[in-house]
Coordinates of C-alpha atoms in Angstrom, one line a residue:
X1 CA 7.1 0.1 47.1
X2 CA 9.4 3.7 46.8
X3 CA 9.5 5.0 49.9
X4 CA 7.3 7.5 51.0
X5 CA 7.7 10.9 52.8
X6 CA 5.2 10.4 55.0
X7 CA 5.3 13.7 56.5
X8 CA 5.2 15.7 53.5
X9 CA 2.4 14.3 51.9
X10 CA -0.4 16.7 50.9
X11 CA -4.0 16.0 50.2
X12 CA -5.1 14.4 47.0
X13 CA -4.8 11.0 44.7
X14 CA -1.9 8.6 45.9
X15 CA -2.0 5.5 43.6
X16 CA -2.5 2.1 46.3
X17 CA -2.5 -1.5 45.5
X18 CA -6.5 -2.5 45.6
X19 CA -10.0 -1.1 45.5
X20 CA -12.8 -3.2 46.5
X21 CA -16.2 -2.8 44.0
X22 CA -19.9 -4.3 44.5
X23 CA -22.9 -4.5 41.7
X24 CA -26.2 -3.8 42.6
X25 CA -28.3 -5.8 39.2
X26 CA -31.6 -7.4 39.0
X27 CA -33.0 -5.5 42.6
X28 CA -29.6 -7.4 44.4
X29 CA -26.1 -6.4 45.6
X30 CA -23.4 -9.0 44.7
X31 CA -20.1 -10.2 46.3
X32 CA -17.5 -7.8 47.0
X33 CA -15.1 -8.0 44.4
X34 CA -11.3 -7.2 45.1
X35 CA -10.0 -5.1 42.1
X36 CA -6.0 -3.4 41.1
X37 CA -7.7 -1.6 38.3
X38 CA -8.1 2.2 38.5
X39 CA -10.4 2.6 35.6
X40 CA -14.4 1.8 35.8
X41 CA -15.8 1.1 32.6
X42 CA -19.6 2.3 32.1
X43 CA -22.6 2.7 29.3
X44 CA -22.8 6.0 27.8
X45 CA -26.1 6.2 29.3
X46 CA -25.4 5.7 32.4
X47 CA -27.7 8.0 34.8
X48 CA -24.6 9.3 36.6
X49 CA -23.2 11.2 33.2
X50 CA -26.7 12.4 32.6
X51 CA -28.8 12.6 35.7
X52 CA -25.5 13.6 38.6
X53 CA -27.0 10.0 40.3
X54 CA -23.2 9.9 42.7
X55 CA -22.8 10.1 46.4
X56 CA -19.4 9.9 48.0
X57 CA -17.5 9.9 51.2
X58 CA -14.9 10.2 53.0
X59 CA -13.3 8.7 56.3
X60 CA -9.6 7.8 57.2
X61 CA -8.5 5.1 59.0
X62 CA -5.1 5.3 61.7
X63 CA -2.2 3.7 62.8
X64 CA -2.0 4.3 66.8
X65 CA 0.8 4.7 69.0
X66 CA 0.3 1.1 70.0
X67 CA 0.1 0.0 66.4
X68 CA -2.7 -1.0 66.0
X69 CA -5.1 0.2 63.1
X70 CA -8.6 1.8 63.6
X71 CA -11.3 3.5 61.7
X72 CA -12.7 6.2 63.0
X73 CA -17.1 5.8 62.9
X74 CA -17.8 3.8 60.0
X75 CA -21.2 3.6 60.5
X76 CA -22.2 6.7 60.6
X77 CA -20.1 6.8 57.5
X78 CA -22.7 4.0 56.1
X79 CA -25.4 5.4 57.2
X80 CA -24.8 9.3 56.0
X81 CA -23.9 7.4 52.5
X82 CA -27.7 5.5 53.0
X83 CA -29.5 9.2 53.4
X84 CA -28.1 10.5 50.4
X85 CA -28.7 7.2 48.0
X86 CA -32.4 7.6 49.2
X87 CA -31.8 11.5 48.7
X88 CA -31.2 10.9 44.7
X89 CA -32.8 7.1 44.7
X90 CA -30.1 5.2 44.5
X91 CA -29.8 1.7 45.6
X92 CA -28.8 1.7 49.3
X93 CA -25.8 -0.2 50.1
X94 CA -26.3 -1.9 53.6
X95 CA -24.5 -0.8 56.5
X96 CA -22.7 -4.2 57.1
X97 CA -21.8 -4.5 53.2
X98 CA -20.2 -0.6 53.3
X99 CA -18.3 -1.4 56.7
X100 CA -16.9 -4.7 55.5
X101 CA -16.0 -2.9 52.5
X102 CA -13.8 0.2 54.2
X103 CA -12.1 -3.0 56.6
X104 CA -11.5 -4.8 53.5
X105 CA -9.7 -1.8 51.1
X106 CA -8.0 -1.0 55.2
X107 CA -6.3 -4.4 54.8
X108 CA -5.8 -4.9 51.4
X109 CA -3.6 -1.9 51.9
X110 CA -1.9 -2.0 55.3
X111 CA 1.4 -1.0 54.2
X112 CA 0.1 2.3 52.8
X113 CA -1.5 3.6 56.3
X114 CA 0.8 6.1 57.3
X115 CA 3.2 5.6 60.4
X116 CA 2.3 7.0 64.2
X117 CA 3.5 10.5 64.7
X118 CA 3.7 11.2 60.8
X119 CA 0.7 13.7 60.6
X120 CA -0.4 11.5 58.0
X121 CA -3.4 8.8 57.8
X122 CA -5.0 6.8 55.2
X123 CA -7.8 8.3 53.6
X124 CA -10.8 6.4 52.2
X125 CA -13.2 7.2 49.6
X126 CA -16.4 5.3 49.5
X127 CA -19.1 6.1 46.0
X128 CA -21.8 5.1 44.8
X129 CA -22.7 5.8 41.1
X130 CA -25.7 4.9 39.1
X131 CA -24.3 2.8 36.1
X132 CA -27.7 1.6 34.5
X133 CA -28.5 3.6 31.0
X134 CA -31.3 6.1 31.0
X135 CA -32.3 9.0 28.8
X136 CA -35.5 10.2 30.3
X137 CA -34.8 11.5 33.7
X138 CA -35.0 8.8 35.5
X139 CA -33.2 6.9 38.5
X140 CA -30.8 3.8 36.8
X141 CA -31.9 0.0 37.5
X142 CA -28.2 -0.7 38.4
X143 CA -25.4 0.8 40.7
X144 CA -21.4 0.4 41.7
X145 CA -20.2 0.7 44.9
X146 CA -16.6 1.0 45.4
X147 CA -13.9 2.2 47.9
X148 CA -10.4 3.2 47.1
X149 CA -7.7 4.2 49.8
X150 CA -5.2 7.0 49.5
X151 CA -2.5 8.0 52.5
X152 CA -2.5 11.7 52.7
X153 CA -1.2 14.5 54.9
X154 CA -3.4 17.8 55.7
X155 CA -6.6 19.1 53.8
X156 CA -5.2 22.9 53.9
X157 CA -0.6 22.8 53.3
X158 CA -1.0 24.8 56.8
X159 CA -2.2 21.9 58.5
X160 CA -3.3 22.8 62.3
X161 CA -2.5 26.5 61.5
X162 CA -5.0 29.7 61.0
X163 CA -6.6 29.9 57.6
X164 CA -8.3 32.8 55.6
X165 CA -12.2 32.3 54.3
X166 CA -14.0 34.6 52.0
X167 CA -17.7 35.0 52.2
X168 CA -19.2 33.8 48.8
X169 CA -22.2 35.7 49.1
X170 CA -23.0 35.7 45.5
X171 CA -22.9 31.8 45.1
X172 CA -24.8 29.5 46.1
X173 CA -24.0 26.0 47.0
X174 CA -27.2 24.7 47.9
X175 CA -30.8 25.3 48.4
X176 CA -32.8 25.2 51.5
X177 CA -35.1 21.9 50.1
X178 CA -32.6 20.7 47.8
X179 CA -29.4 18.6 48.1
X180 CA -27.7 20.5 50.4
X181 CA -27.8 17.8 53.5
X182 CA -26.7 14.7 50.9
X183 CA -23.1 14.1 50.2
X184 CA -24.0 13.9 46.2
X185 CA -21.7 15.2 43.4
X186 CA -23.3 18.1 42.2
X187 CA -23.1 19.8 45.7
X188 CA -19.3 19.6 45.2
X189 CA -19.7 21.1 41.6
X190 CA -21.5 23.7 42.2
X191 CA -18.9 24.8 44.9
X192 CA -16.0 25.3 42.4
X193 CA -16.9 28.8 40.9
X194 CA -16.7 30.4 44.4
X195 CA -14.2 28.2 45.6
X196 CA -11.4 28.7 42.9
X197 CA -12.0 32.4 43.0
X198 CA -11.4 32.8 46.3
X199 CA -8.1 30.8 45.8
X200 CA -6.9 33.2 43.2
X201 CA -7.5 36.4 45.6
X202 CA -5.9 34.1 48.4
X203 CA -8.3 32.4 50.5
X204 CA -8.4 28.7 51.7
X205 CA -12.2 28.5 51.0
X206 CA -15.6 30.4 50.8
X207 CA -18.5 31.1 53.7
X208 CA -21.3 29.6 52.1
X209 CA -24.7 31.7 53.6
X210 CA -28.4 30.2 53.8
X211 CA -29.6 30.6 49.8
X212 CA -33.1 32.3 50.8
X213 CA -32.0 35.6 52.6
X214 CA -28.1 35.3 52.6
X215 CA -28.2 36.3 56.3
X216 CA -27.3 33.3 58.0
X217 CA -23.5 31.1 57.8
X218 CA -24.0 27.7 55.8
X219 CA -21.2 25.7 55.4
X220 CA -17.3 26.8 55.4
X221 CA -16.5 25.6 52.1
X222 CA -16.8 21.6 52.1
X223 CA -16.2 21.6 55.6
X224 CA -19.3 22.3 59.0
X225 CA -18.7 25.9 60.8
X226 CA -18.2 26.6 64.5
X227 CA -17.5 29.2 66.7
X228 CA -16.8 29.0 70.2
X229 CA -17.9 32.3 72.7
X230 CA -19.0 32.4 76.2
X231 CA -17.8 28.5 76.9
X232 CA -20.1 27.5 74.1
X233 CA -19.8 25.3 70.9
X234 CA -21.9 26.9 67.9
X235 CA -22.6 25.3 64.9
X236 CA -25.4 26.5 62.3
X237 CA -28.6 24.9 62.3
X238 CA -29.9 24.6 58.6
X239 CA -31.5 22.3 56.0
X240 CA -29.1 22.6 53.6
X241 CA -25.8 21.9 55.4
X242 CA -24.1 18.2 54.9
X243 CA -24.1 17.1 58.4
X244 CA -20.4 16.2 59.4
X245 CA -19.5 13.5 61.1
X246 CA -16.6 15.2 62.6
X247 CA -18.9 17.9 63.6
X248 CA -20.8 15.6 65.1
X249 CA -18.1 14.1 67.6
X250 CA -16.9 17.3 68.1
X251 CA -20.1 18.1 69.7
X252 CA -20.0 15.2 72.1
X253 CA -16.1 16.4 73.0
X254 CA -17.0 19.7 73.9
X255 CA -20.0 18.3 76.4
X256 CA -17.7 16.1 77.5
X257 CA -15.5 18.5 78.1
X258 CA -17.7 21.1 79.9
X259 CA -18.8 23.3 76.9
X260 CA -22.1 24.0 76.3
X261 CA -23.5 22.8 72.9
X262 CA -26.0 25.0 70.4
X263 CA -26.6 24.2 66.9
X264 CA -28.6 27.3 65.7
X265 CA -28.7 30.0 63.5
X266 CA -25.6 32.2 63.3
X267 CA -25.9 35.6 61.0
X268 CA -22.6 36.6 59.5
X269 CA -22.5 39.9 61.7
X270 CA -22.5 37.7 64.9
X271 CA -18.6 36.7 63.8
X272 CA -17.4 39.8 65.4
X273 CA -18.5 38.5 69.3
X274 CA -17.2 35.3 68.6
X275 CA -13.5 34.3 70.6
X276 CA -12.5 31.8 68.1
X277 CA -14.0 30.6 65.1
X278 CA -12.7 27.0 62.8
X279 CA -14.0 24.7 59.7
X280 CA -14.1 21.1 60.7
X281 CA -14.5 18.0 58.5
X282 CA -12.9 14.3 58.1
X283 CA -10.3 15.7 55.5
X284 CA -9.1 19.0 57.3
X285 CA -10.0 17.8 61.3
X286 CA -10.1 21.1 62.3
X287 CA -8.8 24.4 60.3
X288 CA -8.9 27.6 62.7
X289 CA -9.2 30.8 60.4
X290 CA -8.3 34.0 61.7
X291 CA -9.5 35.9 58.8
X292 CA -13.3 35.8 57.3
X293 CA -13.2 38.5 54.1
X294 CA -17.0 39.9 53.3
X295 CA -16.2 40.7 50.0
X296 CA -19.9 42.4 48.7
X297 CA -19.5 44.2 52.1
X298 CA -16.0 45.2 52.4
X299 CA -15.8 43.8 55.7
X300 CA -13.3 41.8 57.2
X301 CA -13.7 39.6 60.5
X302 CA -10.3 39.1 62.2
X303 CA -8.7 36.7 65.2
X304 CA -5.7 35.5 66.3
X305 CA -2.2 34.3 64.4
X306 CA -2.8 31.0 66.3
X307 CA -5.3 28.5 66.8
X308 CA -7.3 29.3 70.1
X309 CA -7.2 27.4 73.4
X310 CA -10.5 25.8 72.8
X311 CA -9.7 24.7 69.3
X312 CA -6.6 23.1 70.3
X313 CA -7.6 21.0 73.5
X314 CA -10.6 20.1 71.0
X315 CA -7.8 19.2 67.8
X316 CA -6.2 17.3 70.6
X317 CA -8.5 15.5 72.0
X318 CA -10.3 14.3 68.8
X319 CA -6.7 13.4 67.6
X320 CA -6.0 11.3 70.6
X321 CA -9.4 9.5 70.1
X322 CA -8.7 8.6 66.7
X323 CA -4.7 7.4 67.4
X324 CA -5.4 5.6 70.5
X325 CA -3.9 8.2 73.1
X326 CA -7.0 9.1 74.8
X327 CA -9.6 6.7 75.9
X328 CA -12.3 6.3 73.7
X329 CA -15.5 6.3 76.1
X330 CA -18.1 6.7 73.5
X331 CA -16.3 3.4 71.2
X332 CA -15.9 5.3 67.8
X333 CA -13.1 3.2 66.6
X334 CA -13.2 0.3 64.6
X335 CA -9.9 -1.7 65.1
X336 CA -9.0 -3.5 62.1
X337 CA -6.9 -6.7 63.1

């Protein structure tokens, strides 16, 4: 293997040695099946060409100061990737199969999990895809699993640095009683309008707002929201919004360390009383933005040059879960040995 910069890897598609791949056929999964392949070979037909019948996600696994290698919540991992097959009825792939899975793809490819103090980690990408032909609109008879395993450096090149959002508020990425809270393909799709557009005026990512009355803060591109005022962690409450597992933990951090915790409503004008304000996800952690661009309104929300106090202590402390440095009360990690 050429040696890698570990450090200067960015995210995307970083060729590793193994994937690991499981049939569901005849109302059945199979046997995990250890492939070096990068290719899957499908019918024409297959529902998820025609139909948009994929789920996906993601999760990274780390290699701690005391060298030993953990995943960071698998299972809620397995179980978010369960809600959205029975979102799009798709076979369900059990929680047990999905985690031995992720361990499996973990150790198949140890040498690519980045080193300790590199910035870096090895990212995993778990889908599910509905390979059984259909022409009416119909779910398939037969699914693929897989998981394939890339190292990679930070979601946004600024890494743990401010970043600029644009409100997108005429797109849409999802609808209130739609697909919005299932990690499914076409959520991602329909994202990329708004998404490039704001890259090309010079934004990281969009402000997604509730699709019936665009009053209300969605989603910060594929990423949760929060905003922190008053000693308080807010986060939007919403029917559409995928709900983050990194969002999630941070949560449980800021109880645990003396925040109060509100998932509820936020309206785009309530941005201006807010101290510090961040997208969070499994691929960019946390990403403070100091810049929120209403671009039908010509108004722009501004903060600081650097990530907040709050922000930081909570970048730290999920950091220091996940690598080993800070105890891990609530037993997140899986260790793979």
């Amino acid at each position: 293997m050429e040696n890698i910069e570990w450090g200067s890897l960015g995210f995307g598609y970083f060729k590793t040695d193994y994937n690991v791949r499981c049939y569901y056929r005849d109302g059945k999964w199979g046997e995990l099946e250890v492939s070096s392949s990068e290719e899957v070979t499908m019918h024409m037909a297959a529902t998820v060409l025609h139909y948009g019948q994929a789920a996906f996600e993601g999760m990274k696994a780390f290699r701690g100061q005391d060298g030993r290698i953990r995943m960071f919540r698998p299972y809620e991992n397995a179980k978010r990737m369960i809600s959205s097959a029975k979102g799009v009825l798709m076979a369900e792939p059990p929680e047990e199969l999905f985690v031995e899975a992720c361990k499996k793809v973990v150790k198949l490819n140890e040498k690519f999990i980045p080193p300790y103090g590199t910035g870096a980690s090895l990212y995993l990408r778990p889908v599910l895809i509905g390979t059984g032909a259909q022409v009416g609109v119909h779910p398939a008879k037969e699914y693929l699993f897989m998981v394939f395993a890339c190292p990679v450096g930070p979601y946004f090149k600024e890494g743990f640095k401010p970043v600029k959002f644009q409100v997108a508020r005429d797109y849409d990425r999802a609808a209130p009683f739609g697909t919005g809270k299932y990690k499914v393909g076409g959520n991602y799709a329909a994202s990329l309008a708004s998404g490039e557009r704001a890259a090309k005026e010079g934004y990281s990512n969009c402000i997604y707002l509730d699709a019936a009355t665009h009053t209300y803060i969605d989603e910060a591109g594929a990423a949760n929201f929060f905003g922190i005022k008053n000693n308080t962690y807010c986060t939007p409450e919403s029917t559409s919004i995928l709900p983050s597992i990194t969002n999630m933990s941070l949560c449980q951090i800021a109880e645990d360390l003396g925040l109060k915790v509100e998932r509820r409503k936020i309206a785009v004008e309530e941005l201006d009383t807010f101290e510090e304000v961040a997208a969070c996800g499994t691929a960019a952690v946390i990403s403070p933005i100091n810049e929120i661009a209403d671009r039908v309104n010509n108004k722009v929300y501004k903060w600081g040059a650097e990530a907040g106090p709050v922000c930081t202590k909570l970048y730290q402390t999920l950091k220091g879960i996940q690598e080993g440095l800070i105890e891990d009360k609530h037993n997140w990690n899986v260790f793979i040995d």
